[in-house]
Amino acid sequence: MFSFVKKPQSAALAFLIAGAVWFVVGALYGMVSAIHLVAPEFFSNIPFLVFGRERPIHVNTMLYGFTGTMLTGCGLYYLPALLRTRLYSEPLAWLSFLFWNLTVASGPLGFSFAYTQGREYNEYIWIADISLILAVVLLIYNLIMTIVQRTEQQLYVSVWYFVASFLWTAGNYPISNVVWHPSTGAMPGLIDSIFLWFWGHNLPGLLITPLATGAAYFVIPRITRTPLNSHTLSLAGFWFLVALYTHIGGHHVLQSPIPNWLKTVSVVDSIAMVVPVSIVVLNLWMTARQEGRRVWGDPAGRLVMGGIVWYLITCIQGPLQSLPYLQRVTHFNNWTVGHAHIAMLGFGGYIALGAMWHILPLVSGREIYSQRLVSLQFGLITFGLTAFFLVLTTAGLIQGSAWNNGETVYRVLPEIAPFMISRAASGIFILTGSLIGLYNLYLTLRQGRELQPVELLRAEDAS
Ligand code: HEM
Ligand code: HEM
């Protein structure tokens, strides 16, 4: 009855499909949240659609459901491909799929009815935390056993990033979610903000960033059909990330009374992050330099390269906003929300989508139904996100400078209302992009031309 769970690459495909579905769900909740910031009375008196509930559903569904799930699906394909072996256990990967998606589903199903721990990025209730930890532990076992039985000796950098993201998550997630206190999932008092931001930072930093970087390192050399510019540099970038990104979560709470040494470490190493980021961007740019037309001419390559461009912008902005003086203007307002979107959608989301479109034919054995729709998705999301970012950054600067000058919050609200309306409008483009993506995925699986075994072998061989 469950024979499909043994089919090679079936779990990878399931993760890719689920990622595309969660993208639509997350975008719908994002749209409703954006509308509520413009018209609070919209859908009023519907308890499961109040801002305080739909916002965390949006955020968690996007991070774990869309980018996290889709990038995991990509890795479940490229890790065995790069190691020239099969995934150790397909049924085990399906179990991870089940536990992971149960956690993601507990967002819309649970938060809507106030089943939440109410700590940003750590909202899932205890039982959902356990489900996510189980998914991760099973994945780690599966990946390590795949590495053990590999026939390719060299561990390409994507393998390092993919495995490391789950090893970090297995350690960081339970600590930050205080799983030994099931009833609250929290520490008492101020210390809780340090615990909370440990994962609040490491979710983008040590789960999404390594997953996206690993996928980009896989896709770009395949599209350019050239070897990676430098393996040594790629591994140096990985170890710099380990040395710096693991302990800078304090930059989220610089405006609160956490210990000064923690603030100093986080600010200094936030700035030093320029090193690993430059390594990734330069290494991929050098790889694609001679074959720019191939990358930008391929809709999937365009998404991945676009993701790298957003990564560069995010990581120029990031160290700057880690400076305490600058943060007095940019903290506690829409500036940070702008940063969060170019980071999570621009960097993580673009690479997830690009890698998904590149890998989908390899796991499904079918040609993409419409490359034009992939290009359209790229165009819509790029327009929507650019507008989103400009609007939120400007609104943030208005709020920040007003508050810095002692103005009260409510008097600034009328001034930022046009920006909130523009943000909701630009969200429509992103939502449409997510719907078009799901439609194209569905048609690929239903009607995409079946690839001949020879074509498939040739495509796989490029790994
Ligand atoms: C349809 C498109 C989208 C709309 C309309 C939208 C809207 C929103 C809104 C209204 C918020 C709350 C902001 C606030 O509290 O002031 C938010 C937060 C957030 N969204 Fe989106 N969003 C969209 C797409 C995305 C995507 C695709 C991602 C990630 C892949 C994402 C990630 C986030 C994150 C991480 C936050 C928290 C930001 C923070 O606390 O600084 N959003 N979004
Ligand atoms: C060198 C790189 C980076 C640095 C130094 C950096 C720095 C920061 C700082 C200081 C904040 C807090 C701003 C505030 O609250 O005032 C922040 C917020 C955020 N960053 Fe970054 N960032 C970097 C890259 C990234 C990347 C690559 C991602 C995603 C993969 C990301 C995702 C986020 C998110 C989602 C938030 C919003 C958190 C919230 O809800 O308040 N950042 N970043």
XYZ file of C-alpha atoms and ligand atoms in Angstrom:
549
model
C 0.000 0.000 0.000
C 2.797 2.398 0.909
C 5.137 1.205 -1.838
C 5.633 4.807 -3.057
C 7.747 5.505 0.044
C 10.427 3.193 -1.360
C 10.604 4.869 -4.767
C 13.992 6.607 -5.170
C 13.799 10.398 -4.758
C 10.101 10.274 -3.880
C 10.690 11.999 -0.516
C 12.710 14.765 -2.206
C 9.806 15.333 -4.598
C 7.328 15.376 -1.687
C 9.394 18.058 0.084
C 9.491 20.171 -3.117
C 5.716 19.944 -3.610
C 5.000 20.711 0.056
C 7.323 23.743 -0.139
C 5.358 25.141 -3.085
C 2.045 24.593 -1.266
C 3.301 26.263 1.942
C 4.534 29.218 -0.132
C 0.952 29.879 -1.233
C -0.463 29.379 2.286
C 2.200 31.655 3.817
C 1.648 34.343 1.164
C -2.113 34.312 1.819
C -1.527 34.865 5.540
C 1.052 37.572 4.674
C -1.543 39.321 2.507
C -4.194 39.230 5.235
C -1.650 40.558 7.778
C -0.684 43.379 5.395
C -4.359 44.245 4.846
C -4.912 44.311 8.609
C -2.112 46.854 8.999
C -4.032 49.070 6.575
C -7.616 48.259 7.616
C -7.705 46.727 11.125
C -11.477 46.315 10.982
C -11.244 43.987 7.934
C -12.466 40.469 8.957
C -13.086 41.850 12.431
C -14.620 39.524 15.028
C -13.131 36.417 13.445
C -10.942 35.182 16.315
C -8.637 33.014 14.191
C -7.964 35.899 11.817
C -6.646 38.552 14.149
C -3.248 40.104 13.437
C -1.587 38.591 16.518
C -2.439 35.090 15.291
C -2.061 35.402 11.529
C 1.334 37.159 11.661
C 3.187 34.250 13.334
C 1.368 31.819 11.034
C 2.701 33.825 8.068
C 6.256 34.008 9.395
C 6.580 30.368 10.494
C 4.883 28.976 7.398
C 7.238 30.960 5.167
C 10.435 30.061 7.019
C 9.897 26.410 7.940
C 7.200 25.593 5.386
C 8.314 27.356 2.207
C 12.082 27.956 2.240
C 13.013 25.272 4.803
C 10.926 22.528 3.207
C 11.821 23.328 -0.409
C 15.550 23.596 0.268
C 15.448 20.301 2.189
C 13.821 18.658 -0.842
C 16.631 20.011 -3.043
C 19.293 18.656 -0.663
C 17.682 15.226 -0.514
C 18.272 15.092 -4.257
C 21.722 16.667 -4.551
C 23.405 15.020 -1.552
C 23.118 11.428 -2.894
C 23.773 12.688 -6.456
C 27.013 14.374 -5.399
C 28.072 11.274 -3.462
C 27.170 8.972 -6.374
C 24.962 6.758 -4.279
C 21.326 6.411 -3.252
C 19.736 7.963 -0.203
C 20.308 5.485 2.647
C 16.598 5.083 3.401
C 13.715 6.559 1.432
C 11.048 5.498 4.029
C 13.054 7.225 6.768
C 13.102 10.412 4.653
C 9.314 10.115 4.361
C 9.076 9.897 8.165
C 11.108 13.116 8.372
C 8.730 14.612 5.818
C 5.755 13.621 7.979
C 7.148 14.983 11.266
C 8.468 18.180 9.641
C 5.164 18.969 7.938
C 3.118 18.162 11.035
C 5.102 20.883 12.788
C 4.543 23.351 9.945
C 0.802 22.508 9.875
C 0.590 23.165 13.613
C 1.096 26.849 12.696
C -2.146 27.515 10.800
C -4.022 24.830 12.786
C -2.672 25.692 16.230
C -1.821 29.425 16.337
C -5.272 30.223 14.909
C -6.757 28.857 18.126
C -4.083 30.346 20.404
C -2.001 27.150 20.717
C 1.296 29.006 20.682
C 4.254 29.633 22.960
C 4.219 33.272 21.862
C 7.993 33.695 21.478
C 8.942 35.051 18.045
C 10.383 32.334 15.747
C 9.867 29.841 18.621
C 6.061 29.860 18.596
C 5.414 26.152 17.975
C 4.009 24.395 21.026
C 6.030 21.711 22.786
C 4.634 18.683 20.974
C 5.292 20.384 17.612
C 8.850 21.144 18.782
C 9.346 17.442 19.479
C 7.960 16.568 16.044
C 10.440 18.939 14.379
C 13.344 17.584 16.432
C 12.377 14.020 15.438
C 12.302 15.049 11.758
C 15.762 16.575 12.069
C 17.318 13.673 13.984
C 15.985 11.149 11.440
C 17.312 13.304 8.614
C 20.753 13.490 10.209
C 20.893 9.680 10.597
C 19.776 9.220 6.995
C 22.315 11.706 5.634
C 25.236 10.376 7.690
C 24.476 6.794 6.586
C 24.301 8.013 2.964
C 27.728 9.591 3.387
C 29.064 6.352 4.887
C 27.921 4.307 1.876
C 29.079 6.849 -0.762
C 31.136 5.888 -3.796
C 32.485 9.421 -4.391
C 35.250 10.207 -1.899
C 35.282 13.992 -2.222
C 32.752 15.802 -0.048
C 31.661 18.739 -2.189
C 30.845 21.924 -0.244
C 27.058 21.522 -0.735
C 27.244 18.291 1.275
C 28.961 20.140 4.144
C 26.353 22.892 4.185
C 23.373 20.536 3.931
C 24.440 18.208 6.734
C 25.682 21.045 8.961
C 22.359 22.911 8.794
C 20.571 19.962 10.443
C 23.359 19.255 12.928
C 23.128 22.882 14.079
C 19.343 22.756 14.183
C 19.386 19.576 16.296
C 21.456 21.457 18.892
C 20.104 24.997 18.632
C 16.373 24.408 18.290
C 15.808 22.484 21.573
C 18.001 24.895 23.556
C 16.357 28.042 22.269
C 12.878 26.500 22.590
C 13.651 25.507 26.190
C 12.128 22.078 25.552
C 12.858 20.963 29.120
C 10.070 23.378 30.221
C 7.160 21.943 28.178
C 4.472 24.134 29.727
C 6.039 27.502 28.798
C 8.976 26.716 26.512
C 10.616 29.759 28.084
C 13.140 30.901 30.674
C 12.184 33.450 33.304
C 12.803 37.166 32.740
C 15.407 38.846 30.603
C 17.473 35.698 30.153
C 14.638 34.432 27.960
C 15.359 37.068 25.309
C 18.888 35.667 24.973
C 17.551 32.120 24.652
C 14.799 33.174 22.244
C 17.119 35.101 19.933
C 19.601 32.253 19.945
C 17.229 30.452 17.586
C 15.537 33.615 16.255
C 18.938 34.362 14.771
C 20.066 30.825 14.004
C 16.896 29.918 12.107
C 17.856 32.296 9.271
C 21.576 32.064 9.985
C 22.270 28.392 10.583
C 19.325 26.682 8.906
C 18.174 28.767 5.929
C 21.570 30.326 5.062
C 23.530 27.042 4.832
C 20.644 25.294 3.039
C 20.448 28.092 0.453
C 24.222 28.377 0.065
C 24.559 24.610 -0.447
C 21.838 24.645 -3.109
C 23.419 27.617 -4.946
C 26.808 25.874 -4.942
C 25.101 22.851 -6.521
C 23.050 24.617 -9.179
C 25.364 27.346 -10.535
C 28.251 25.102 -11.726
C 25.706 22.697 -13.252
C 24.037 25.453 -15.282
C 27.343 27.021 -16.379
C 28.736 23.519 -17.059
C 32.053 24.660 -15.554
C 33.801 23.432 -12.402
C 33.455 25.525 -9.258
C 35.971 28.406 -9.261
C 37.642 27.243 -6.019
C 36.859 24.320 -3.696
C 39.350 25.590 -1.127
C 37.639 28.972 -1.016
C 34.207 27.341 -0.716
C 35.334 25.374 2.351
C 37.065 28.436 3.822
C 33.710 30.254 3.523
C 31.991 27.374 5.323
C 34.429 27.465 8.276
C 34.263 31.262 8.505
C 30.492 30.912 8.799
C 30.988 28.399 11.623
C 33.415 30.739 13.386
C 31.311 33.903 13.077
C 27.615 33.268 12.494
C 27.123 30.913 15.437
C 27.114 33.566 18.168
C 25.895 36.897 16.848
C 22.200 36.557 17.757
C 22.794 39.296 20.368
C 22.535 41.889 17.573
C 18.746 41.477 17.721
C 18.608 42.652 21.331
C 21.191 45.436 21.353
C 18.547 47.858 22.643
C 17.840 45.750 25.750
C 19.885 45.287 28.940
C 21.653 42.032 28.019
C 25.335 41.768 29.149
C 27.638 44.211 27.382
C 30.219 41.586 26.408
C 27.483 39.719 24.493
C 26.580 42.887 22.596
C 30.231 43.597 21.767
C 30.889 40.080 20.479
C 27.758 40.146 18.367
C 28.502 43.560 16.824
C 32.159 42.795 16.046
C 31.396 39.431 14.455
C 28.367 40.803 12.574
C 30.770 43.114 10.790
C 33.273 40.296 10.249
C 30.481 38.391 8.463
C 31.507 40.398 5.408
C 34.279 37.773 4.972
C 32.237 34.553 4.508
C 29.564 36.397 2.543
C 32.153 37.854 0.128
C 33.678 34.418 -0.298
C 30.358 32.853 -1.340
C 29.389 35.717 -3.651
C 32.834 35.986 -5.284
C 33.274 32.246 -5.687
C 29.910 31.843 -7.410
C 30.386 34.983 -9.480
C 33.826 33.784 -10.634
C 32.282 30.420 -11.536
C 29.538 32.046 -13.609
C 31.678 34.914 -14.974
C 32.427 33.391 -18.379
C 28.968 31.868 -18.754
C 26.789 34.771 -17.634
C 24.425 34.283 -20.553
C 23.799 30.657 -19.619
C 22.939 31.542 -16.013
C 20.777 34.585 -16.680
C 19.253 32.911 -19.762
C 18.050 29.951 -17.715
C 14.958 30.863 -15.639
C 16.085 28.646 -12.730
C 19.642 30.035 -12.915
C 18.229 33.563 -12.925
C 16.372 32.854 -9.685
C 19.473 31.390 -8.011
C 21.750 34.235 -9.209
C 19.050 36.752 -8.226
C 19.147 35.141 -4.759
C 22.897 35.722 -4.591
C 22.412 39.393 -5.511
C 19.820 39.766 -2.704
C 22.252 37.966 -0.377
C 24.869 40.607 -1.131
C 22.392 43.461 -0.502
C 21.126 41.802 2.718
C 24.635 41.319 4.006
C 25.718 44.884 3.270
C 22.641 46.100 5.141
C 23.032 43.552 7.995
C 26.436 44.623 9.380
C 25.412 48.300 9.078
C 22.240 47.811 11.108
C 24.258 45.921 13.730
C 25.938 49.203 14.685
C 24.185 50.351 17.886
C 24.095 54.034 16.834
C 22.491 53.263 13.488
C 20.119 50.785 15.136
C 18.630 53.542 17.263
C 16.922 54.690 14.067
C 16.359 51.344 12.364
C 15.260 49.137 15.302
C 11.610 48.583 16.313
C 10.172 49.655 12.968
C 9.569 48.614 9.357
C 13.248 48.869 8.370
C 13.846 45.452 9.972
C 10.758 43.978 8.297
C 12.237 45.118 4.950
C 15.551 43.438 5.799
C 13.716 40.251 6.845
C 11.944 40.031 3.476
C 14.958 40.592 1.224
C 16.805 38.048 3.377
C 14.175 35.350 3.647
C 12.440 35.740 0.288
C 15.185 37.469 -1.723
C 18.017 35.210 -0.621
C 16.422 32.035 0.818
C 13.243 32.027 -1.275
C 14.822 32.842 -4.662
C 17.448 30.135 -4.256
C 14.819 27.648 -3.037
C 12.661 28.339 -6.100
C 15.566 28.347 -8.573
C 17.006 25.110 -7.194
C 13.528 23.541 -7.136
C 12.908 24.320 -10.847
C 16.383 23.028 -11.689
C 16.020 19.805 -9.715
C 12.328 19.068 -10.389
C 12.907 17.398 -13.807
C 15.621 15.234 -12.233
C 13.403 13.906 -9.445
C 10.140 13.718 -11.398
C 11.558 12.593 -14.775
C 9.460 15.286 -16.475
C 10.352 18.455 -18.318
C 9.157 21.716 -16.720
C 5.704 22.414 -18.154
C 6.434 26.063 -18.898
C 9.757 27.887 -18.591
C 7.855 31.069 -19.419
C 5.819 30.689 -16.259
C 9.071 30.284 -14.285
C 10.273 33.565 -15.839
C 6.930 35.179 -15.060
C 7.216 34.026 -11.448
C 10.708 35.561 -11.290
C 9.424 38.847 -12.762
C 6.420 39.115 -10.438
C 8.371 38.300 -7.292
C 11.230 40.607 -8.255
C 8.874 43.518 -8.871
C 6.874 42.796 -5.699
C 9.909 42.343 -3.459
C 11.789 45.398 -4.751
C 8.734 47.580 -4.123
C 8.187 45.875 -0.737
C 11.780 46.576 0.308
C 11.851 50.236 -0.814
C 8.502 50.977 0.789
C 9.303 49.355 4.139
C 12.799 50.836 4.332
C 11.433 54.340 3.739
C 8.588 53.827 6.229
C 11.125 52.528 8.765
C 13.332 55.602 8.362
C 10.341 57.904 8.867
C 9.281 56.014 12.005
C 12.829 55.736 13.354
C 13.731 59.383 12.936
C 10.394 60.532 14.374
C 10.803 58.360 17.472
C 14.431 59.418 17.795
C 13.163 63.006 17.936
C 10.767 62.128 20.751
C 7.576 61.907 18.638
C 4.906 59.541 19.966
C 4.030 56.402 18.021
C 0.422 57.179 17.147
C 1.240 60.554 15.580
C 3.511 58.867 13.014
C 0.883 56.329 11.932
C -1.008 58.561 9.444
C 2.300 59.373 7.778
C 3.177 55.732 7.148
C -0.328 54.686 6.050
C 0.447 55.196 2.300
C 3.487 52.955 2.722
C 1.406 50.233 4.342
C -1.053 50.405 1.425
C 1.838 50.140 -1.075
C 3.262 47.176 0.818
C -0.068 45.345 0.632
C -0.232 46.170 -3.103
C 3.278 44.826 -3.756
C 2.375 41.698 -1.787
C -0.214 40.884 -4.479
C 2.631 40.373 -6.979
C 4.402 37.954 -4.628
C 1.183 36.064 -3.900
C 0.474 35.790 -7.646
C 4.042 34.537 -8.175
C 3.504 31.814 -5.577
C 0.217 30.725 -7.206
C 1.762 30.622 -10.682
C 4.596 28.498 -9.288
C 2.201 25.970 -7.776
C 0.183 25.844 -11.012
C 3.348 25.249 -13.080
C 4.497 22.546 -10.665
C 1.135 20.789 -10.860
C 1.113 20.893 -14.668
C 4.715 19.659 -14.807
C 3.791 16.584 -12.778
C 0.560 16.009 -14.723
C 1.445 17.013 -18.273
C 5.212 17.688 -18.477
C 6.941 15.730 -21.266
C 8.460 12.539 -19.855
C 12.248 12.619 -20.138
C 13.841 9.685 -21.950
C 16.250 7.582 -19.832
C 19.172 8.871 -21.937
C 18.186 12.514 -21.359
C 17.819 11.866 -17.651
C 21.198 10.172 -17.435
C 22.847 13.042 -19.296
C 21.225 15.576 -16.979
C 22.179 13.599 -13.852
C 25.717 13.124 -15.038
C 26.405 16.861 -14.898
C 26.607 16.508 -11.078
C 2.510 37.956 -0.199
C 3.645 38.450 0.173
C 3.931 38.864 1.575
C 3.256 39.780 2.348
C 2.064 40.613 1.967
C 3.912 39.799 3.626
C 3.512 40.572 4.704
C 4.065 40.559 5.954
C 3.587 41.311 7.082
C 2.378 42.234 7.078
C 4.406 41.057 8.125
C 4.281 41.635 9.543
C 5.073 42.905 9.635
C 4.910 43.628 10.930
O 4.710 43.009 11.987
O 4.991 44.874 10.908
C 5.422 40.148 7.664
C 6.453 39.673 8.432
C 7.387 38.773 7.989
N 7.385 38.123 6.769
Fe 6.198 38.532 5.187
N 4.975 38.942 3.610
C 5.005 38.337 2.362
C 5.901 37.394 1.936
C 6.896 36.847 2.724
C 7.816 35.830 2.293
C 7.804 35.166 0.919
C 8.646 35.562 3.350
C 9.782 34.575 3.470
C 10.132 33.697 2.610
C 8.249 36.424 4.447
C 8.858 36.466 5.684
C 8.489 37.293 6.719
C 9.233 37.426 7.969
C 10.517 36.687 8.349
C 8.542 38.353 8.757
C 8.926 38.855 10.155
C 9.660 40.170 9.980
C 10.144 40.797 11.249
O 9.637 40.499 12.331
O 11.063 41.640 11.177
N 7.182 37.168 4.034
N 5.187 39.858 6.341
C 26.106 39.449 7.427
C 24.922 39.224 7.457
C 23.845 39.777 8.348
C 23.876 40.610 9.428
C 25.096 41.207 10.090
C 22.515 40.777 9.874
C 22.137 41.587 10.943
C 20.847 41.712 11.405
C 20.439 42.551 12.503
C 21.358 43.445 13.321
C 19.098 42.393 12.667
C 18.237 43.034 13.755
C 17.733 44.344 13.338
C 16.913 44.998 14.416
O 16.112 44.323 15.084
O 17.081 46.193 14.583
C 18.644 41.465 11.664
C 17.344 41.045 11.515
C 16.973 39.980 10.710
N 17.785 39.284 9.842
Fe 19.700 39.739 9.380
N 21.681 40.055 9.063
C 22.453 39.410 8.134
C 22.020 38.544 7.162
C 20.796 37.907 7.196
C 20.445 36.767 6.386
C 21.354 36.109 5.359
C 19.189 36.425 6.742
C 18.321 35.301 6.205
C 18.729 34.191 5.719
C 18.740 37.373 7.750
C 17.485 37.368 8.338
C 17.049 38.287 9.260
C 15.688 38.344 9.772
C 14.532 37.398 9.389
C 15.642 39.410 10.666
C 14.404 39.911 11.421
C 14.371 39.410 12.805
C 13.196 40.025 13.551
O 12.076 39.494 13.446
O 13.384 41.029 14.246
N 19.739 38.251 7.987
N 19.726 41.064 10.899
